[in-house]
Short mmCIF file of C-alpha atoms and ligand atoms in Angstrom, two decimals:
data_model
loop_
_atom_site.label_atom_id
_atom_site.label_comp_id
_atom_site.label_asym_id
_atom_site.label_seq_id
_atom_site.Cartn_x
_atom_site.Cartn_y
_atom_site.Cartn_z
CA MET B 26 0.01 0.07 0.03
CA THR B 27 2.81 2.47 0.76
CA GLY B 28 4.31 2.35 -2.67
CA THR B 29 7.64 0.94 -1.68
CA THR B 30 8.65 0.68 -5.36
CA LEU B 31 8.62 4.05 -7.37
CA PRO B 32 8.49 4.29 -11.09
CA GLY B 33 11.82 5.07 -12.73
CA THR B 34 12.76 8.40 -14.23
CA ASP B 35 12.90 7.02 -17.75
CA ALA B 36 9.34 5.55 -17.47
CA LEU B 37 8.14 8.90 -16.17
CA ARG B 38 9.89 10.69 -19.05
CA GLU B 39 8.01 8.39 -21.54
CA ARG B 40 4.85 9.02 -19.88
CA ALA B 41 5.33 12.82 -19.90
CA LEU B 42 6.20 12.74 -23.62
CA ALA B 43 3.08 10.68 -24.38
CA ALA B 44 0.93 13.12 -22.40
CA LEU B 45 2.47 16.22 -24.02
CA GLY B 46 2.14 14.40 -27.55
CA ALA B 47 -1.56 13.92 -26.94
CA ALA B 48 -1.97 17.67 -26.16
CA GLY B 49 -0.05 18.34 -29.48
CA VAL B 50 3.04 19.75 -27.72
CA THR B 51 6.72 18.84 -28.19
CA PRO B 52 9.09 20.08 -25.50
CA GLN B 53 11.34 22.90 -26.63
CA TYR B 54 14.69 21.22 -25.71
CA GLY B 55 17.58 23.64 -24.81
CA GLU B 56 19.17 25.33 -22.05
CA GLY B 57 18.26 27.38 -19.12
CA LEU B 58 15.54 25.43 -17.58
CA THR B 59 14.97 21.74 -16.47
CA ALA B 60 11.82 19.80 -16.13
CA ARG B 61 12.09 17.47 -13.02
CA THR B 62 9.91 15.07 -11.17
CA PRO B 63 9.63 15.05 -7.47
CA ILE B 64 8.60 11.25 -7.80
CA THR B 65 12.33 10.41 -8.20
CA GLY B 66 13.83 14.00 -7.73
CA GLU B 67 15.53 13.59 -11.02
CA VAL B 68 15.80 15.60 -14.37
CA LEU B 69 13.45 14.71 -17.06
CA PHE B 70 14.42 17.25 -19.77
CA ASP B 71 16.64 20.28 -20.43
CA LEU B 72 14.51 22.89 -21.84
CA HIS B 73 14.98 26.28 -23.54
CA ALA B 74 14.30 29.09 -21.17
CA THR B 75 12.46 32.05 -22.54
CA THR B 76 14.94 34.88 -22.94
CA ALA B 77 14.39 38.58 -22.09
CA SER B 78 13.87 39.62 -25.69
CA GLU B 79 11.46 36.66 -26.35
CA ALA B 80 9.56 37.75 -23.18
CA ASP B 81 9.42 41.35 -24.53
CA GLU B 82 8.17 40.09 -28.01
CA ALA B 83 5.46 37.98 -26.06
CA ILE B 84 4.23 40.96 -24.13
CA ALA B 85 4.23 43.09 -27.35
CA ALA B 86 2.14 40.37 -29.10
CA ALA B 87 -0.42 40.05 -26.32
CA ALA B 88 -0.64 43.97 -26.10
CA GLY B 89 -1.15 43.99 -29.80
CA ALA B 90 -3.88 41.21 -29.74
CA PHE B 91 -5.69 43.27 -26.93
CA ARG B 92 -6.57 45.90 -29.39
CA THR B 93 -8.93 43.53 -31.38
CA TRP B 94 -9.82 41.12 -28.63
CA ARG B 95 -11.30 44.03 -26.42
CA THR B 96 -13.91 44.71 -29.07
CA THR B 97 -14.61 41.16 -29.95
CA PRO B 98 -18.16 40.54 -28.41
CA ALA B 99 -17.89 38.91 -24.90
CA PRO B 100 -20.00 35.86 -25.88
CA ALA B 101 -17.61 35.24 -28.78
CA ARG B 102 -14.79 35.38 -26.35
CA GLY B 103 -16.66 32.94 -24.33
CA ASP B 104 -16.65 30.59 -27.26
CA LEU B 105 -12.80 30.37 -27.10
CA VAL B 106 -13.10 29.34 -23.35
CA ARG B 107 -15.94 26.78 -24.22
CA ARG B 108 -13.55 25.11 -26.70
CA LEU B 109 -10.63 25.12 -24.19
CA GLY B 110 -13.09 23.41 -21.71
CA GLU B 111 -13.87 20.78 -24.28
CA LEU B 112 -10.23 20.09 -24.88
CA LEU B 113 -9.50 19.91 -21.16
CA ARG B 114 -12.24 17.31 -20.96
CA ALA B 115 -10.80 15.41 -23.66
CA HIS B 116 -7.30 15.40 -22.24
CA ARG B 117 -8.17 15.20 -18.61
CA SER B 118 -6.10 12.12 -18.07
CA GLU B 119 -2.88 13.11 -19.66
CA LEU B 120 -3.02 16.54 -18.08
CA ALA B 121 -3.45 14.90 -14.71
CA ASP B 122 -0.38 12.57 -15.57
CA LEU B 123 1.69 15.77 -16.03
CA VAL B 124 0.34 17.27 -12.81
CA THR B 125 1.43 14.09 -10.98
CA ILE B 126 4.81 13.91 -12.82
CA GLU B 127 5.80 17.47 -12.10
CA ALA B 128 4.00 18.49 -8.89
CA GLY B 129 3.78 14.90 -7.41
CA LYS B 130 0.00 14.97 -6.63
CA ILE B 131 -1.82 11.64 -6.09
CA ARG B 132 -3.97 10.67 -9.12
CA SER B 133 -7.40 11.74 -7.50
CA GLU B 134 -5.99 15.19 -6.65
CA ALA B 135 -4.45 15.60 -10.00
CA LEU B 136 -7.69 14.76 -11.63
CA GLY B 137 -9.41 17.04 -9.19
CA GLU B 138 -7.21 19.94 -10.48
CA ILE B 139 -8.21 19.29 -14.06
CA GLN B 140 -11.80 19.20 -13.01
CA GLU B 141 -11.30 22.59 -11.31
CA MET B 142 -10.15 24.00 -14.75
CA ILE B 143 -13.10 22.55 -16.57
CA ASP B 144 -15.32 24.05 -14.03
CA ILE B 145 -13.89 27.57 -14.26
CA CYS B 146 -14.25 27.26 -17.99
CA ASP B 147 -17.99 26.48 -17.62
CA PHE B 148 -18.35 29.30 -15.18
CA ALA B 149 -16.48 31.76 -17.58
CA VAL B 150 -18.60 30.84 -20.55
CA GLY B 151 -21.72 31.76 -18.59
CA LEU B 152 -20.05 34.87 -17.47
CA SER B 153 -19.30 35.94 -21.08
CA ARG B 154 -23.02 36.70 -21.15
CA GLN B 155 -23.22 38.26 -17.77
CA LEU B 156 -20.58 41.07 -17.38
CA TYR B 157 -23.26 43.20 -15.95
CA GLY B 158 -22.95 46.88 -15.21
CA ARG B 159 -25.46 48.96 -13.19
CA THR B 160 -27.96 51.77 -13.75
CA ILE B 161 -27.86 54.11 -10.92
CA ALA B 162 -30.62 56.64 -9.87
CA SER B 163 -29.37 60.06 -11.01
CA GLU B 164 -29.99 63.04 -8.94
CA ARG B 165 -30.68 65.16 -12.05
CA PRO B 166 -33.68 65.19 -14.25
CA GLY B 167 -33.18 64.02 -17.71
CA HIS B 168 -29.93 62.16 -16.86
CA ARG B 169 -28.86 58.55 -16.78
CA LEU B 170 -26.21 57.48 -14.56
CA ALA B 171 -24.64 54.07 -15.29
CA GLU B 172 -21.48 52.06 -15.05
CA SER B 173 -19.99 50.06 -17.82
CA TRP B 174 -17.24 47.30 -17.62
CA HIS B 175 -14.47 47.20 -20.24
CA PRO B 176 -11.59 45.08 -20.94
CA LEU B 177 -8.49 46.02 -18.79
CA GLY B 178 -5.46 45.08 -20.96
CA VAL B 179 -2.75 42.49 -20.76
CA ALA B 180 -3.02 40.18 -17.66
CA GLY B 181 0.29 38.91 -16.49
CA VAL B 182 -0.30 35.53 -14.55
CA ILE B 183 2.41 34.29 -12.23
CA SER B 184 1.56 30.91 -10.65
CA ALA B 185 3.06 28.43 -8.30
CA PHE B 186 4.03 24.75 -8.54
CA ASN B 187 1.27 23.32 -6.30
CA PHE B 188 -1.61 24.10 -8.51
CA PRO B 189 0.40 24.39 -11.68
CA ALA B 190 -2.63 24.29 -14.01
CA ALA B 191 -5.87 25.33 -12.07
CA VAL B 192 -4.56 28.74 -11.02
CA TRP B 193 -3.63 29.51 -14.55
CA SER B 194 -7.18 28.43 -15.68
CA TRP B 195 -8.94 30.59 -13.00
CA ASN B 196 -7.09 33.66 -14.31
CA THR B 197 -7.06 32.80 -17.95
CA ALA B 198 -10.63 31.71 -18.48
CA LEU B 199 -11.78 34.98 -16.64
CA ALA B 200 -9.34 37.20 -18.20
CA LEU B 201 -10.18 36.01 -21.79
CA VAL B 202 -13.98 36.44 -21.40
CA CYS B 203 -13.32 39.72 -19.84
CA GLY B 204 -11.51 40.71 -23.14
CA ASP B 205 -7.93 40.70 -21.74
CA THR B 206 -4.99 38.94 -23.27
CA VAL B 207 -2.64 36.86 -21.08
CA VAL B 208 0.99 36.33 -20.54
CA TRP B 209 1.71 33.51 -18.19
CA LYS B 210 4.98 32.82 -16.16
CA PRO B 211 4.33 29.59 -14.41
CA SER B 212 6.56 28.16 -11.66
CA GLU B 213 9.99 26.93 -13.05
CA ALA B 214 9.11 23.54 -11.32
CA THR B 215 6.21 22.83 -13.79
CA PRO B 216 7.12 23.69 -17.36
CA LEU B 217 5.50 20.50 -18.89
CA ILE B 218 2.11 20.84 -17.70
CA SER B 219 2.34 24.61 -18.47
CA SER B 220 3.27 23.79 -22.00
CA ALA B 221 0.34 21.31 -22.38
CA CYS B 222 -2.21 23.88 -21.02
CA SER B 223 -0.79 26.66 -23.45
CA GLY B 224 -0.78 24.07 -26.38
CA LEU B 225 -4.46 23.31 -25.81
CA LEU B 226 -5.26 26.97 -25.59
CA ASP B 227 -3.53 27.41 -28.89
CA ARG B 228 -5.54 24.75 -30.43
CA ALA B 229 -8.79 26.17 -29.00
CA ALA B 230 -7.84 29.57 -30.52
CA GLN B 231 -7.22 27.93 -33.83
CA ASP B 232 -10.45 25.96 -33.79
CA VAL B 233 -12.65 29.00 -33.08
CA GLY B 234 -10.63 31.56 -35.16
CA ALA B 235 -9.47 33.65 -32.27
CA PRO B 236 -5.96 35.40 -32.61
CA ARG B 237 -3.07 33.12 -31.30
CA GLU B 238 -1.60 35.96 -29.44
CA VAL B 239 -4.57 36.19 -26.95
CA HIS B 240 -2.17 34.26 -24.63
CA ARG B 241 1.60 33.64 -24.35
CA LEU B 242 3.74 31.35 -22.15
CA LEU B 243 7.10 32.47 -20.59
CA LEU B 244 9.17 29.50 -19.41
CA ALA B 245 11.87 31.00 -17.40
CA GLY B 246 13.32 31.89 -14.14
CA ARG B 247 12.80 34.79 -11.71
CA GLU B 248 14.32 37.46 -13.96
CA VAL B 249 11.63 37.07 -16.58
CA GLY B 250 9.04 37.03 -13.89
CA GLU B 251 10.52 40.46 -12.81
CA GLN B 252 10.34 41.73 -16.23
CA LEU B 253 6.75 41.00 -16.55
CA VAL B 254 6.08 42.59 -13.21
CA GLY B 255 7.90 45.73 -14.27
CA ASP B 256 6.37 46.09 -17.85
CA SER B 257 3.84 48.87 -18.03
CA ARG B 258 2.14 47.12 -20.89
CA VAL B 259 0.86 44.53 -18.39
CA ALA B 260 -2.12 46.20 -16.79
CA LEU B 261 -2.70 43.56 -14.14
CA ILE B 262 -0.31 41.16 -12.34
CA SER B 263 -2.13 38.17 -10.79
CA ALA B 264 0.51 36.45 -8.72
CA THR B 265 0.14 33.32 -6.53
CA GLY B 266 3.16 32.36 -4.24
CA SER B 267 4.79 33.25 -1.01
CA THR B 268 4.17 36.31 1.06
CA ARG B 269 7.91 37.14 0.44
CA MET B 270 7.23 37.11 -3.31
CA GLY B 271 4.13 39.20 -3.01
CA ARG B 272 6.04 41.79 -0.90
CA GLU B 273 8.41 42.31 -3.84
CA VAL B 274 5.65 42.12 -6.58
CA GLY B 275 3.01 44.37 -4.94
CA PRO B 276 5.07 47.54 -4.63
CA ARG B 277 6.78 47.10 -8.08
CA VAL B 278 3.44 47.01 -9.83
CA ALA B 279 2.06 49.82 -7.58
CA ALA B 280 4.98 51.87 -8.49
CA ARG B 281 3.93 51.98 -12.04
CA PHE B 282 0.24 52.30 -10.95
CA GLY B 283 -0.43 48.87 -12.35
CA ARG B 284 -3.16 46.71 -10.73
CA SER B 285 -2.13 43.62 -8.73
CA LEU B 286 -4.02 40.66 -7.53
CA LEU B 287 -2.12 38.79 -4.86
CA GLU B 288 -2.88 35.37 -3.64
CA LEU B 289 -0.13 34.61 -0.96
CA GLY B 290 0.65 32.51 1.96
CA GLY B 291 -1.85 30.97 4.21
CA ASN B 292 -1.65 29.78 7.74
CA ASN B 293 -5.01 28.18 8.03
CA ALA B 294 -6.72 26.91 11.21
CA SER B 295 -9.60 24.74 12.21
CA ILE B 296 -11.29 25.00 15.52
CA VAL B 297 -12.80 21.84 16.93
CA THR B 298 -15.38 22.36 19.72
CA PRO B 299 -16.76 19.79 22.15
CA SER B 300 -20.15 19.53 20.15
CA ALA B 301 -18.43 18.65 16.88
CA ASP B 302 -19.14 15.36 15.06
CA LEU B 303 -15.68 13.98 15.51
CA GLU B 304 -15.97 11.36 13.02
CA LEU B 305 -16.62 14.00 10.29
CA ALA B 306 -14.03 16.51 11.85
CA LEU B 307 -11.24 13.93 11.83
CA SER B 308 -11.84 12.98 8.02
CA GLY B 309 -11.94 16.82 7.31
CA ILE B 310 -8.70 17.47 9.25
CA VAL B 311 -6.56 14.62 7.75
CA PHE B 312 -7.51 15.61 4.27
CA ALA B 313 -6.99 19.37 4.81
CA ALA B 314 -3.68 18.77 6.74
CA ALA B 315 -2.04 15.84 4.98
CA GLY B 316 -3.62 16.04 1.52
CA THR B 317 -1.30 17.31 -1.30
CA ALA B 318 1.51 16.69 1.08
CA GLY B 319 0.58 19.71 2.96
CA GLN B 320 1.35 21.86 -0.14
CA ARG B 321 -1.89 23.71 -0.76
CA CYS B 322 -2.05 27.46 0.26
CA THR B 323 -5.27 26.43 1.96
CA THR B 324 -3.57 23.43 3.84
CA LEU B 325 -4.73 23.02 7.48
CA ARG B 326 -1.63 24.10 9.56
CA ARG B 327 -3.26 24.89 12.93
CA LEU B 328 -5.73 22.96 14.77
CA ILE B 329 -7.45 24.67 17.74
CA VAL B 330 -9.06 22.22 19.91
CA HIS B 331 -11.18 22.67 23.10
CA ARG B 332 -9.08 21.27 26.04
CA ASP B 333 -11.78 18.80 27.20
CA ILE B 334 -11.55 16.81 23.84
CA ALA B 335 -7.94 17.59 22.96
CA ASP B 336 -6.45 14.27 24.06
CA GLU B 337 -9.00 12.24 22.24
CA VAL B 338 -8.85 14.24 18.98
CA VAL B 339 -5.01 14.16 19.00
CA GLU B 340 -5.00 10.40 19.78
CA ARG B 341 -7.34 9.58 16.94
CA LEU B 342 -5.42 11.85 14.53
CA VAL B 343 -2.15 10.15 15.44
CA VAL B 344 -3.55 6.71 14.65
CA ALA B 345 -4.96 8.08 11.26
CA TYR B 346 -1.59 9.61 10.44
CA ARG B 347 0.28 6.51 11.21
CA LYS B 348 -1.82 4.58 8.54
CA LEU B 349 -1.32 7.33 5.84
CA PRO B 350 0.04 5.39 2.64
CA ILE B 351 2.97 7.46 1.45
CA GLY B 352 4.73 6.95 -1.71
CA ASP B 353 4.33 6.77 -5.51
CA PRO B 354 1.54 9.29 -6.28
CA PHE B 355 0.58 7.23 -9.35
CA ALA B 356 -0.01 4.03 -7.16
CA GLU B 357 -3.60 3.34 -6.10
CA GLY B 358 -4.17 3.78 -2.40
CA THR B 359 -1.35 6.30 -2.06
CA LEU B 360 -2.54 9.52 -0.10
CA VAL B 361 0.57 11.29 0.41
CA GLY B 362 2.97 11.97 -2.47
CA PRO B 363 6.46 13.52 -2.42
CA LEU B 364 7.33 17.14 -1.37
CA ILE B 365 8.36 19.22 -4.42
CA THR B 366 12.07 19.33 -3.62
CA ALA B 367 14.78 18.24 -1.12
CA GLU B 368 14.85 21.80 0.06
CA ALA B 369 11.29 21.54 0.99
CA ALA B 370 12.01 18.68 3.26
CA GLU B 371 14.81 20.47 4.77
CA ARG B 372 12.54 23.37 5.61
CA MET B 373 10.07 20.95 7.17
CA ARG B 374 12.97 19.45 9.32
CA ASP B 375 13.96 22.94 10.40
CA ALA B 376 10.36 23.89 11.40
CA LEU B 377 10.11 20.89 13.43
CA ASN B 378 13.35 21.38 15.19
CA ARG B 379 12.29 24.93 15.91
CA ALA B 380 8.83 23.83 17.19
CA GLU B 381 10.67 21.60 19.62
CA ALA B 382 12.93 24.31 20.75
CA GLU B 383 9.66 26.44 21.32
CA GLY B 384 8.27 23.78 23.56
CA GLY B 385 6.53 21.62 21.09
CA LYS B 386 6.25 17.83 21.01
CA VAL B 387 6.16 16.00 17.81
CA LEU B 388 3.56 13.19 18.30
CA VAL B 389 3.80 11.55 14.92
CA GLY B 390 5.70 11.87 11.57
CA GLY B 391 8.56 14.11 10.55
CA GLY B 392 10.70 11.22 9.24
CA ARG B 393 11.64 10.54 5.72
CA ARG B 394 10.56 7.64 3.54
CA LEU B 395 11.88 5.84 0.51
CA ALA B 396 15.26 7.58 0.83
CA GLU B 397 17.07 4.40 -0.55
CA ASP B 398 14.77 4.01 -3.54
CA ALA B 399 14.96 7.70 -4.48
CA PRO B 400 17.80 9.48 -2.73
CA SER B 401 16.93 12.82 -4.58
CA ALA B 402 13.32 12.70 -3.82
CA ALA B 403 11.62 14.03 -0.63
CA TYR B 404 8.98 11.70 0.67
CA ALA B 405 8.01 13.09 4.07
CA GLU B 406 5.81 11.71 6.85
CA PRO B 407 3.15 14.22 7.79
CA ALA B 408 3.73 15.42 11.26
CA ILE B 409 1.51 16.45 14.25
CA VAL B 410 3.03 18.80 16.85
CA ARG B 411 1.51 19.61 20.13
CA MET B 412 2.43 23.13 21.00
CA PRO B 413 2.07 24.82 24.45
CA GLU B 414 1.15 28.20 22.62
CA GLN B 415 1.09 29.99 19.38
CA THR B 416 4.85 30.46 19.07
CA ALA B 417 6.80 32.01 16.16
CA VAL B 418 7.09 28.92 14.09
CA VAL B 419 3.31 28.31 14.35
CA ARG B 420 2.73 31.92 13.14
CA ALA B 421 4.91 31.26 10.02
CA GLU B 422 3.88 29.31 7.00
CA THR B 423 6.00 26.28 6.19
CA PHE B 424 4.89 24.67 3.02
CA ALA B 425 4.97 21.12 4.29
CA PRO B 426 2.66 18.66 6.06
CA ILE B 427 3.10 19.88 9.73
CA LEU B 428 -0.15 20.17 11.80
CA TYR B 429 0.35 22.21 15.09
CA VAL B 430 -2.20 21.54 17.82
CA LEU B 431 -3.22 24.24 20.34
CA THR B 432 -5.83 24.03 22.88
CA TYR B 433 -8.51 26.60 24.14
CA ARG B 434 -10.81 26.96 27.04
CA ASP B 435 -13.55 29.38 25.64
CA PHE B 436 -14.75 30.12 22.14
CA ASP B 437 -13.62 33.74 22.22
CA GLU B 438 -10.08 32.53 22.88
CA ALA B 439 -10.30 30.05 20.00
CA ILE B 440 -11.28 32.84 17.63
CA ALA B 441 -8.63 35.06 18.91
CA LEU B 442 -6.04 32.32 18.32
CA ASN B 443 -7.42 31.72 14.75
CA ASN B 444 -6.95 35.39 13.99
CA ALA B 445 -3.54 35.85 15.78
CA VAL B 446 -1.38 35.17 12.71
CA PRO B 447 -0.23 37.39 9.91
CA GLN B 448 -1.94 35.42 7.19
CA GLY B 449 -5.64 35.43 6.44
CA LEU B 450 -6.50 32.99 3.84
CA SER B 451 -8.73 29.97 5.10
CA SER B 452 -10.27 28.93 8.35
CA SER B 453 -12.97 26.62 9.71
CA VAL B 454 -14.90 25.47 12.65
CA PHE B 455 -16.24 22.01 13.40
CA THR B 456 -19.17 22.44 15.82
CA GLY B 457 -22.72 21.24 16.33
CA ASP B 458 -23.63 24.47 18.10
CA GLN B 459 -25.14 27.05 15.72
CA GLN B 460 -24.41 29.97 17.97
CA GLU B 461 -20.76 29.04 17.64
CA ALA B 462 -20.93 28.55 13.87
CA GLU B 463 -22.56 31.86 13.36
CA ARG B 464 -20.15 33.60 15.77
CA PHE B 465 -17.28 32.23 13.75
CA LEU B 466 -18.70 33.67 10.54
CA ALA B 467 -19.61 37.03 11.91
CA ALA B 468 -17.86 40.29 11.59
CA ASP B 469 -15.97 39.68 14.73
CA GLY B 470 -15.35 36.06 13.97
CA SER B 471 -12.66 34.62 11.70
CA ASP B 472 -10.73 37.37 9.77
CA CYS B 473 -10.04 35.13 6.74
CA GLY B 474 -11.05 35.35 3.19
CA ILE B 475 -12.54 31.80 3.44
CA SER B 476 -14.43 30.83 6.64
CA ASN B 477 -16.17 27.35 6.75
CA VAL B 478 -18.32 25.32 8.97
CA ASN B 479 -18.03 21.58 9.42
CA ILE B 480 -15.57 21.03 6.55
CA GLY B 481 -11.76 21.57 6.45
CA THR B 482 -9.90 24.69 5.17
CA SER B 483 -8.93 23.41 1.78
CA GLY B 484 -10.58 22.24 -1.39
CA ALA B 485 -12.69 25.24 -2.29
CA GLU B 486 -15.26 25.16 -5.12
CA ILE B 487 -14.58 27.50 -8.04
CA GLY B 488 -18.02 29.14 -7.69
CA GLY B 489 -16.89 31.26 -4.72
CA ALA B 490 -14.28 34.11 -4.81
CA PHE B 491 -10.96 32.67 -3.66
CA GLY B 492 -8.33 34.65 -1.67
CA GLY B 493 -7.63 36.00 1.64
CA GLU B 494 -6.74 39.07 3.88
CA LYS B 495 -3.72 40.53 5.68
CA GLU B 496 -0.40 38.92 4.38
CA THR B 497 -2.42 36.76 2.08
CA GLY B 498 -2.59 39.86 -0.15
CA GLY B 499 -6.30 40.70 -0.36
CA GLY B 500 -6.77 39.44 -3.98
CA ARG B 501 -9.87 37.39 -5.10
CA GLU B 502 -9.79 34.94 -7.96
CA SER B 503 -12.17 32.40 -9.34
CA GLY B 504 -15.87 32.79 -8.87
CA SER B 505 -18.40 35.23 -7.70
CA ASP B 506 -17.48 38.78 -9.04
CA ALA B 507 -13.85 38.14 -8.93
CA TRP B 508 -14.01 38.92 -12.69
CA ARG B 509 -14.19 42.63 -11.85
CA SER B 510 -10.44 42.59 -11.16
CA TYR B 511 -9.85 41.83 -14.80
CA MET B 512 -11.95 44.76 -16.06
CA ARG B 513 -12.02 48.46 -15.74
CA ARG B 514 -15.08 50.20 -14.66
CA ALA B 515 -16.33 53.39 -16.45
CA THR B 516 -18.97 55.45 -14.79
CA ASN B 517 -21.19 57.14 -17.38
CA THR B 518 -23.48 60.23 -16.99
CA VAL B 519 -25.77 60.72 -19.97
CA ASN B 520 -27.81 63.97 -20.09
CA TYR B 521 -30.64 63.47 -22.43
CA SER B 522 -32.44 66.66 -21.51
CA SER B 523 -31.91 70.08 -23.21
CA ARG B 524 -30.76 71.76 -20.22
CA LEU B 525 -27.34 71.48 -18.41
CA THR B 526 -27.93 70.76 -14.69
CA LEU B 527 -25.08 70.61 -12.39
CA ALA B 528 -24.81 68.05 -9.65
CA GLN B 529 -25.05 69.15 -6.00
CA ASN B 530 -27.26 72.05 -7.27
CA VAL B 531 -24.12 74.05 -8.11
CA SER B 532 -24.91 77.19 -10.17
CA PHE B 533 -22.38 78.55 -12.69
CA LEU B 534 -22.92 81.05 -15.40
C1 UN1 T 5 -3.68 26.91 -3.85
O1 UN1 T 5 -3.21 26.16 -3.09
O2 UN1 T 5 -2.88 27.78 -4.37
O3 UN1 T 5 -9.07 25.52 -2.21
C2 UN1 T 5 -5.03 26.87 -4.42
C3 UN1 T 5 -8.34 24.68 -2.61
C4 UN1 T 5 -8.04 24.57 -4.05
C5 UN1 T 5 -7.17 25.79 -4.46
C6 UN1 T 5 -5.89 25.94 -3.70
N1 UN1 T 5 -9.36 24.64 -4.74
O4 UN1 T 5 -7.54 24.03 -1.88
#
């Protein structure tokens, strides 16, 4: 069950080539970038990295295409996204293969990521007929006051390794129906799935007769990302990654008065109250904390349990953790795949050492698996650490499967602990008490962008707006009215009378 034998790098290379081939993509071999797989930790291909002048040309092409795309009727723009959705459906399995090969996700989560892409395409197609403005009551006779939403420009999308395809699709599907063109700089860790997504969008554009330049892909390192961020032809930078990255991106975009949408670190907590359905809570907690090997921005990192039930909850969690099948993400039954790099495993180790130094006790996990089979890979045992209080290491986001457990006495204290971290992405409460549930969701409850009841912190549907407050960056992507970030609003006053009336009863002349 625990995947003691891993697939070899050669077999993974073949599987990646087959998946790319099905998407109509041949890797652009060359220098400057390597495609790796965390399954073995080894190199799959040496790839050509987009140069600064190629990136400049790509931005210019997207800016050029914007001039015609912005006046293409929105439902016709939706047709491109509809076709993309069809191609994603047809290539679901191969795309999931690439997500597993490059990001190490287990099969069901990799398929879930592709499903999320299909879902946002469906959402965006519907949206292409619903980019509604408002008519507002004017204070003047014979006047109409209204607002219109217009395409914004080039959207620069910077995405992370952990949702290498879905985060692109949230941004791209919305941006395209909103009339923007897109330049995408994915994580260096995931060039293959990015190429496949980009290849399918090329094909969709060809099939529906949309300009090829409505989107461009930049496969390169940090410098090209910086170039994108600094380029004033790029109206919006939508960046997903660490708070450290956001701290650099935000001010640089602001300095040129560009718009940014930041989706940064999370340090998500669940509160477990004495009235909670523990069976349900435990399943929710294990998926949220150990799923995706702790590498979601919505991963559950802090468990705040009422002190009367803490021992029982912790004991049952430890039992569940001991049974977690860790190993080959392609193997049936595996629930925890590899961490993205050996450095990620080192950061996990460091955090556990710090937690112990700050008074914590590691109750389970923290060890390394499969080190002999794959010395360059990083299979980590998800860990649970009981902490005496919310110390510095608990307040920081470590992108690894560590669950810190804290206890509380009264519900106000639990909410205070939930909110006493710099990040504000996701949160949840497990309770059978309606008053507690509503308190958690109220204005003085959880301060996060996502607040849930009787469900974990991760695994949001695309229909809601996704994002968080404080150091999470404040941006909202995906559903609800997140589309507005990809458009500019124009307020229109139309005087259809034959008199000039000034607002606020001002007289002049
Ligand atoms: C991320 O980790 O960057 O809510 C996105 C979730 C997923 C998206 C996570 N739908 O866990």
